[in-house]
Coordinates of C-alpha atoms in Angstrom, one line a residue:
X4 CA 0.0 0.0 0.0
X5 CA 2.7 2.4 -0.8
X6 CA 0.2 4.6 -3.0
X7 CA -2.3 7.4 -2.1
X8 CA -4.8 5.0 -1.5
X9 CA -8.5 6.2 -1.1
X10 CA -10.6 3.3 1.0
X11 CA -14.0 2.4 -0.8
X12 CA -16.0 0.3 2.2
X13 CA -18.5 -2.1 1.4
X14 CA -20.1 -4.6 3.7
X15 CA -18.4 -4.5 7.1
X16 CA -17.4 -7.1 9.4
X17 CA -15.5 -7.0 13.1
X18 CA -12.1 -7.3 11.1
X19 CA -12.9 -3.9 8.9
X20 CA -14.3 -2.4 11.6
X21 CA -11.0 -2.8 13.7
X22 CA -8.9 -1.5 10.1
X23 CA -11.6 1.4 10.5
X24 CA -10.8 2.9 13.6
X25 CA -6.4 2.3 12.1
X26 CA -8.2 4.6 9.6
X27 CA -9.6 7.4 11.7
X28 CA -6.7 7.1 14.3
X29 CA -4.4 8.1 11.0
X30 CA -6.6 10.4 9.0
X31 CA -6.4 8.4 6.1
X32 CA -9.4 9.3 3.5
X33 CA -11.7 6.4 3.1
X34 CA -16.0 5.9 2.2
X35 CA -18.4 3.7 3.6
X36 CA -20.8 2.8 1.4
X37 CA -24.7 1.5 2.1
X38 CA -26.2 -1.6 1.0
X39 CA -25.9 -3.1 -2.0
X40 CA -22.4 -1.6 -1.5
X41 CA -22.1 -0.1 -5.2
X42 CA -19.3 2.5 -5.8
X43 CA -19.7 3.7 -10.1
X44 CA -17.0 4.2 -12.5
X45 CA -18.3 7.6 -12.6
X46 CA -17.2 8.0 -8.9
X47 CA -13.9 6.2 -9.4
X48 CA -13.0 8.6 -12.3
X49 CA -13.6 11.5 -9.8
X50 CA -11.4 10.1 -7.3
X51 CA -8.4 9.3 -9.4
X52 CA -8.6 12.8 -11.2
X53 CA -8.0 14.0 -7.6
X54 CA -5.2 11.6 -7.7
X55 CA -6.4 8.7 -5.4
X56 CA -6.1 5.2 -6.2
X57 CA -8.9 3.7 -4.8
X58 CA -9.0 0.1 -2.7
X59 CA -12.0 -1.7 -2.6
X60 CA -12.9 -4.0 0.2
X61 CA -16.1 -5.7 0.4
X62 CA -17.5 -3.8 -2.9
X63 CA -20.1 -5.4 -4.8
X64 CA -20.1 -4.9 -8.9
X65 CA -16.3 -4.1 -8.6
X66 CA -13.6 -6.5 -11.1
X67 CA -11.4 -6.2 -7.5
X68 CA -13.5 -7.1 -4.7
X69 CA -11.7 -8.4 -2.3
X70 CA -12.2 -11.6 -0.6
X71 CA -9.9 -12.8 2.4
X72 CA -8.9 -16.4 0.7
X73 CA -5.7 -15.7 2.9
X74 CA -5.2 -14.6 6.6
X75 CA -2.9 -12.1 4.6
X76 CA -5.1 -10.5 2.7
X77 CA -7.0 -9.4 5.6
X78 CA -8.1 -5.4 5.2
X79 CA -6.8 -5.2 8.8
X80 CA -3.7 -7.2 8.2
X81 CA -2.8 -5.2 5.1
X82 CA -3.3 -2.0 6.7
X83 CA -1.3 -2.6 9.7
X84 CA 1.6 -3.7 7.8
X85 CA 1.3 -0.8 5.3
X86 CA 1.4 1.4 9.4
X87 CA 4.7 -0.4 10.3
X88 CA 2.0 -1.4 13.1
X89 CA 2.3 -4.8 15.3
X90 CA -0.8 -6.7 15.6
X91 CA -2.1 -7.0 19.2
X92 CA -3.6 -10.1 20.1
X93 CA -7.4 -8.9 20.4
X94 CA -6.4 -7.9 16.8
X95 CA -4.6 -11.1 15.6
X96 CA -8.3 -12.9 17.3
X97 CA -10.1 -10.7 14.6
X98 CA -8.0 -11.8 12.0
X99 CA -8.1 -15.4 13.0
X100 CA -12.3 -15.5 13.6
X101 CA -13.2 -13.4 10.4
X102 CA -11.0 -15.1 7.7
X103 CA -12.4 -16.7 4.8
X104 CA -14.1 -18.8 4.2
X105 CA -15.9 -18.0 7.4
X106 CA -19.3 -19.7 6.9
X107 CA -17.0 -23.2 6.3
X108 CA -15.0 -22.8 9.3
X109 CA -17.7 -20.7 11.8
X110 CA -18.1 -23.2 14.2
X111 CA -14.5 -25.3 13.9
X112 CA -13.0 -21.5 14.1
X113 CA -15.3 -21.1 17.7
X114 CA -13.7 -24.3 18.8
X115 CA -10.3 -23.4 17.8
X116 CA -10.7 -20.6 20.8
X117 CA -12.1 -22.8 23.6
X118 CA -9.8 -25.4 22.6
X119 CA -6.8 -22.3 23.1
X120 CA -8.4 -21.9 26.7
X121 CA -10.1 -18.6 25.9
X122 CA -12.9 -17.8 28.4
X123 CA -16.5 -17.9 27.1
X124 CA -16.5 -14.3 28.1
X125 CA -13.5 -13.5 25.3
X126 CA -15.4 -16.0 22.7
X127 CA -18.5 -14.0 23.2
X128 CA -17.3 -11.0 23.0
X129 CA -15.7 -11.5 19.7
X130 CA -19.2 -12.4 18.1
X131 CA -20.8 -9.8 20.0
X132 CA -18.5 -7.1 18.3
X133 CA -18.9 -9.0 14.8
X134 CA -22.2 -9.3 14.7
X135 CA -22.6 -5.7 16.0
X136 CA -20.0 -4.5 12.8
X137 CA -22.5 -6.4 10.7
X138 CA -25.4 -4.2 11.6
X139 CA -27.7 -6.0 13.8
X140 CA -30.0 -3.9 16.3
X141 CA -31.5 -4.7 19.4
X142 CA -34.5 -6.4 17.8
X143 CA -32.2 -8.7 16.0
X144 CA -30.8 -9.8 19.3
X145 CA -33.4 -9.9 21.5
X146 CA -35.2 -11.6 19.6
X147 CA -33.0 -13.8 18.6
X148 CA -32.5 -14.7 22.4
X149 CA -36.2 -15.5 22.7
X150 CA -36.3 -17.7 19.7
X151 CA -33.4 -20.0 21.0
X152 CA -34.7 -19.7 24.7
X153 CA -38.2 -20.9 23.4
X154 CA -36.3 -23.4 21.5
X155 CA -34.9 -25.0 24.2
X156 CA -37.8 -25.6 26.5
X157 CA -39.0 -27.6 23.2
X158 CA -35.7 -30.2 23.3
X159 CA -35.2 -29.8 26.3
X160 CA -34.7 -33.5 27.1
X161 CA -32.3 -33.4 24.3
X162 CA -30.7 -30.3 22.7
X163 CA -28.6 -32.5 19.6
X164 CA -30.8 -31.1 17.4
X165 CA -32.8 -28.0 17.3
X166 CA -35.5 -26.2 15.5
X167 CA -35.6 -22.4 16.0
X168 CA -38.4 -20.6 14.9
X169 CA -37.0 -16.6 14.6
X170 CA -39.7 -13.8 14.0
X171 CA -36.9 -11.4 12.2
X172 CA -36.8 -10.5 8.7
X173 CA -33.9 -11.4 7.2
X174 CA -32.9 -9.4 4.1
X175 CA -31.8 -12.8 2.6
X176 CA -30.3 -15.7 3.2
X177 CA -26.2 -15.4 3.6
X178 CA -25.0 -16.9 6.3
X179 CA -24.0 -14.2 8.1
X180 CA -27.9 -13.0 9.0
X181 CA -28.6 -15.9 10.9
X182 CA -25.7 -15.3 13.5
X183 CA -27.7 -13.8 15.9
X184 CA -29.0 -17.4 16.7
X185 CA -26.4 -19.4 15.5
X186 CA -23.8 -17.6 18.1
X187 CA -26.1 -18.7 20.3
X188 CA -26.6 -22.5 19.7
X189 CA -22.9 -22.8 19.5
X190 CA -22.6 -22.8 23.1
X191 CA -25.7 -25.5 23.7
X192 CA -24.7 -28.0 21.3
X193 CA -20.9 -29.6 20.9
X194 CA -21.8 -30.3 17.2
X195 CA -23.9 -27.6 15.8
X196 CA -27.0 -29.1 14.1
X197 CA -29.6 -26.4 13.6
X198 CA -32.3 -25.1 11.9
X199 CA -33.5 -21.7 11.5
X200 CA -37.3 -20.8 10.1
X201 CA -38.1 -17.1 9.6
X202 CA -41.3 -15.5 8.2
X203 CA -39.1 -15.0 4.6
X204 CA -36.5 -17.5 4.9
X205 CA -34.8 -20.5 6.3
X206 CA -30.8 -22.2 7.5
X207 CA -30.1 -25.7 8.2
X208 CA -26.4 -26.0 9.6
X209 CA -24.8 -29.1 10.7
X210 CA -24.7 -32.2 8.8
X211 CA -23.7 -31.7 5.2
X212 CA -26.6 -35.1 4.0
X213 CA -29.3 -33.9 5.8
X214 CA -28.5 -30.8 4.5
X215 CA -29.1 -32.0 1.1
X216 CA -32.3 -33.3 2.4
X217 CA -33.5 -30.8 4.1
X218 CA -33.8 -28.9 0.4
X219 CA -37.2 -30.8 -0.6
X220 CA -38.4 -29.3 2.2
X221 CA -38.0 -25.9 0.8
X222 CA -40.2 -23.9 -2.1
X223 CA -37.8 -22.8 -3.7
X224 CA -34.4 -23.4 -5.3
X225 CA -31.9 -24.4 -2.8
X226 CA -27.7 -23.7 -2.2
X227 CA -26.3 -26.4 -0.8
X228 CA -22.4 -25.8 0.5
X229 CA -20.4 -28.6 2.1
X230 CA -21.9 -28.5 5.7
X231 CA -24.9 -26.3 5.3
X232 CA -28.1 -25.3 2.8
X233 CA -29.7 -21.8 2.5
X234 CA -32.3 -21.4 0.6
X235 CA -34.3 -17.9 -0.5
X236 CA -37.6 -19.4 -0.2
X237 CA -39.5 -20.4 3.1
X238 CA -40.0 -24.4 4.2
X239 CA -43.6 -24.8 2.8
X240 CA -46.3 -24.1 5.6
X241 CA -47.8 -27.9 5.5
X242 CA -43.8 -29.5 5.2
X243 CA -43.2 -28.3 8.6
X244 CA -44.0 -30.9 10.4
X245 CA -42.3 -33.4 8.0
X246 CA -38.8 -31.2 7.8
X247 CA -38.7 -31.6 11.6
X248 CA -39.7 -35.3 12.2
X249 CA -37.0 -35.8 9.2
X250 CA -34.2 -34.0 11.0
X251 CA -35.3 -35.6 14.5
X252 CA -35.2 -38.9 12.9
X253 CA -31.5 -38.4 10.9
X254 CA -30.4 -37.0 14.0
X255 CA -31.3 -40.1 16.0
X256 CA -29.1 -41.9 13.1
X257 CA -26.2 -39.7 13.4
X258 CA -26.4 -40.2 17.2
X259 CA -26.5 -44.1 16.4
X260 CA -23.6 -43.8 14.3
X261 CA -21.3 -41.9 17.2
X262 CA -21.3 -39.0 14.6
X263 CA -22.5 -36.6 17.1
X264 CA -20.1 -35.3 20.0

């Protein structure tokens, strides 16, 4: 970064959030742009006739969006080492829980901390601050709360699977807007097998073949990943039943098999 670099922000998480604030304590220029995160030719032009070279992070419809495939091409990472800065270890955490591909790795990454001998506390705080970088209110979390608490008293003679039922509208269905419950269910279940209904959309995460099952479920095309499926369209109002006696029943099988822990 040895140019005079002009910082185009798209969609934040807790790792540009901590680059932010590097940003602010060193006056460098940079824009944050709103949802869907769009930044024109028309606008680039402007800027480099003022002789900026823009860097895009997180900016959709750009030829150079940048995605973290490495823990070195962290925003965060780069910036500090373009500031000669060292990286503290709240900061180095960051960089370790945010990096790509982080709906693969969410909960393995979560487990990576415990198993480290970080306090819950620490842990919690870390998605706390991420999911408050992402944008989620009050609503989102207290509701949230309600939906895993009303969960539980459902399962609860046994938690290895559950079925929350969110009353939140989620814009769509990235993995990232369901983390206000699925930060939570991480600390009730060892192997993370959940699914999430909301009023516009659903999540299953857990077992990558119910996953795959879990799509004729669904009323609408489906995007199955190696241990999850999202899908745009709600579970149909009369599959209900049958999309949770099927995951109660694979789940039984998985517990058979010693493939839950």
């Amino acid at each position: 970064m040895e140019k005079n670099y002009y910082f185009v922000i798209g969609q934040k998480n807790l790792d540009v959030v901590e680059a932010i604030k590097l940003l602010d304590a060193h006056h460098l220029p940079y824009q944050c742009l709103e949802a869907p995160y769009i930044f024109t030719k028309n606008e680039e032009f402007e800027l480099r006739q003022q002789g900026y070279e823009p860097h895009y992070i997180n900016v959709a419809y750009r030829s150079c969006l940048l995605k973290k495939e490495e823990f070195n091409n962290s925003f965060l990472y780069q910036l500090l080492d373009f500031l000669g800065k060292p990286i503290s270890d709240w900061r180095f955490d960051v960089m370790t829980y945010c990096e790509w591909p982080f709906e693969k790795e969410w909960a393995n990454r979560l487990r990576s901390f415990v198993i480290r001998g970080c306090l819950r506390a620490y842990i919690e705080k870390l998605q706390a601050e991420n999911r408050k970088a992402l944008g989620f209110d009050d609503v989102a979390e207290t509701t949230a709360e309600q939906a895993v608490a009303e969960a539980i008293k459902r399962f609860s003679s046994n938690r290895d699977y559950l079925i929350v039922h969110w009353n939140y509208f989620s814009k769509d269905s990235n993995f990232e807007n369901f983390l206000p419950v699925l930060d939570r269910v991480f600390w009730l279940q060892n192997f993370v097998n959940v699914l999430i209904v909301t009023p516009e959309c659903a999540l299953y995460y857990g077992y990558r073949d119910i996953a795959r099952e879990i799509v004729s479920f669904c009323t609408g095309t489906a995007c199955i990943n190696d241990n999850m499926t999202d899908f745009l369209y709600p579970i149909a109002r009369h599959r209900m039943e049958d999309a949770e006696k099927f995951l109660k029943t694979k789940t039984a099988e998985l517990r058979k098999a010693g493939l839950l822990w």
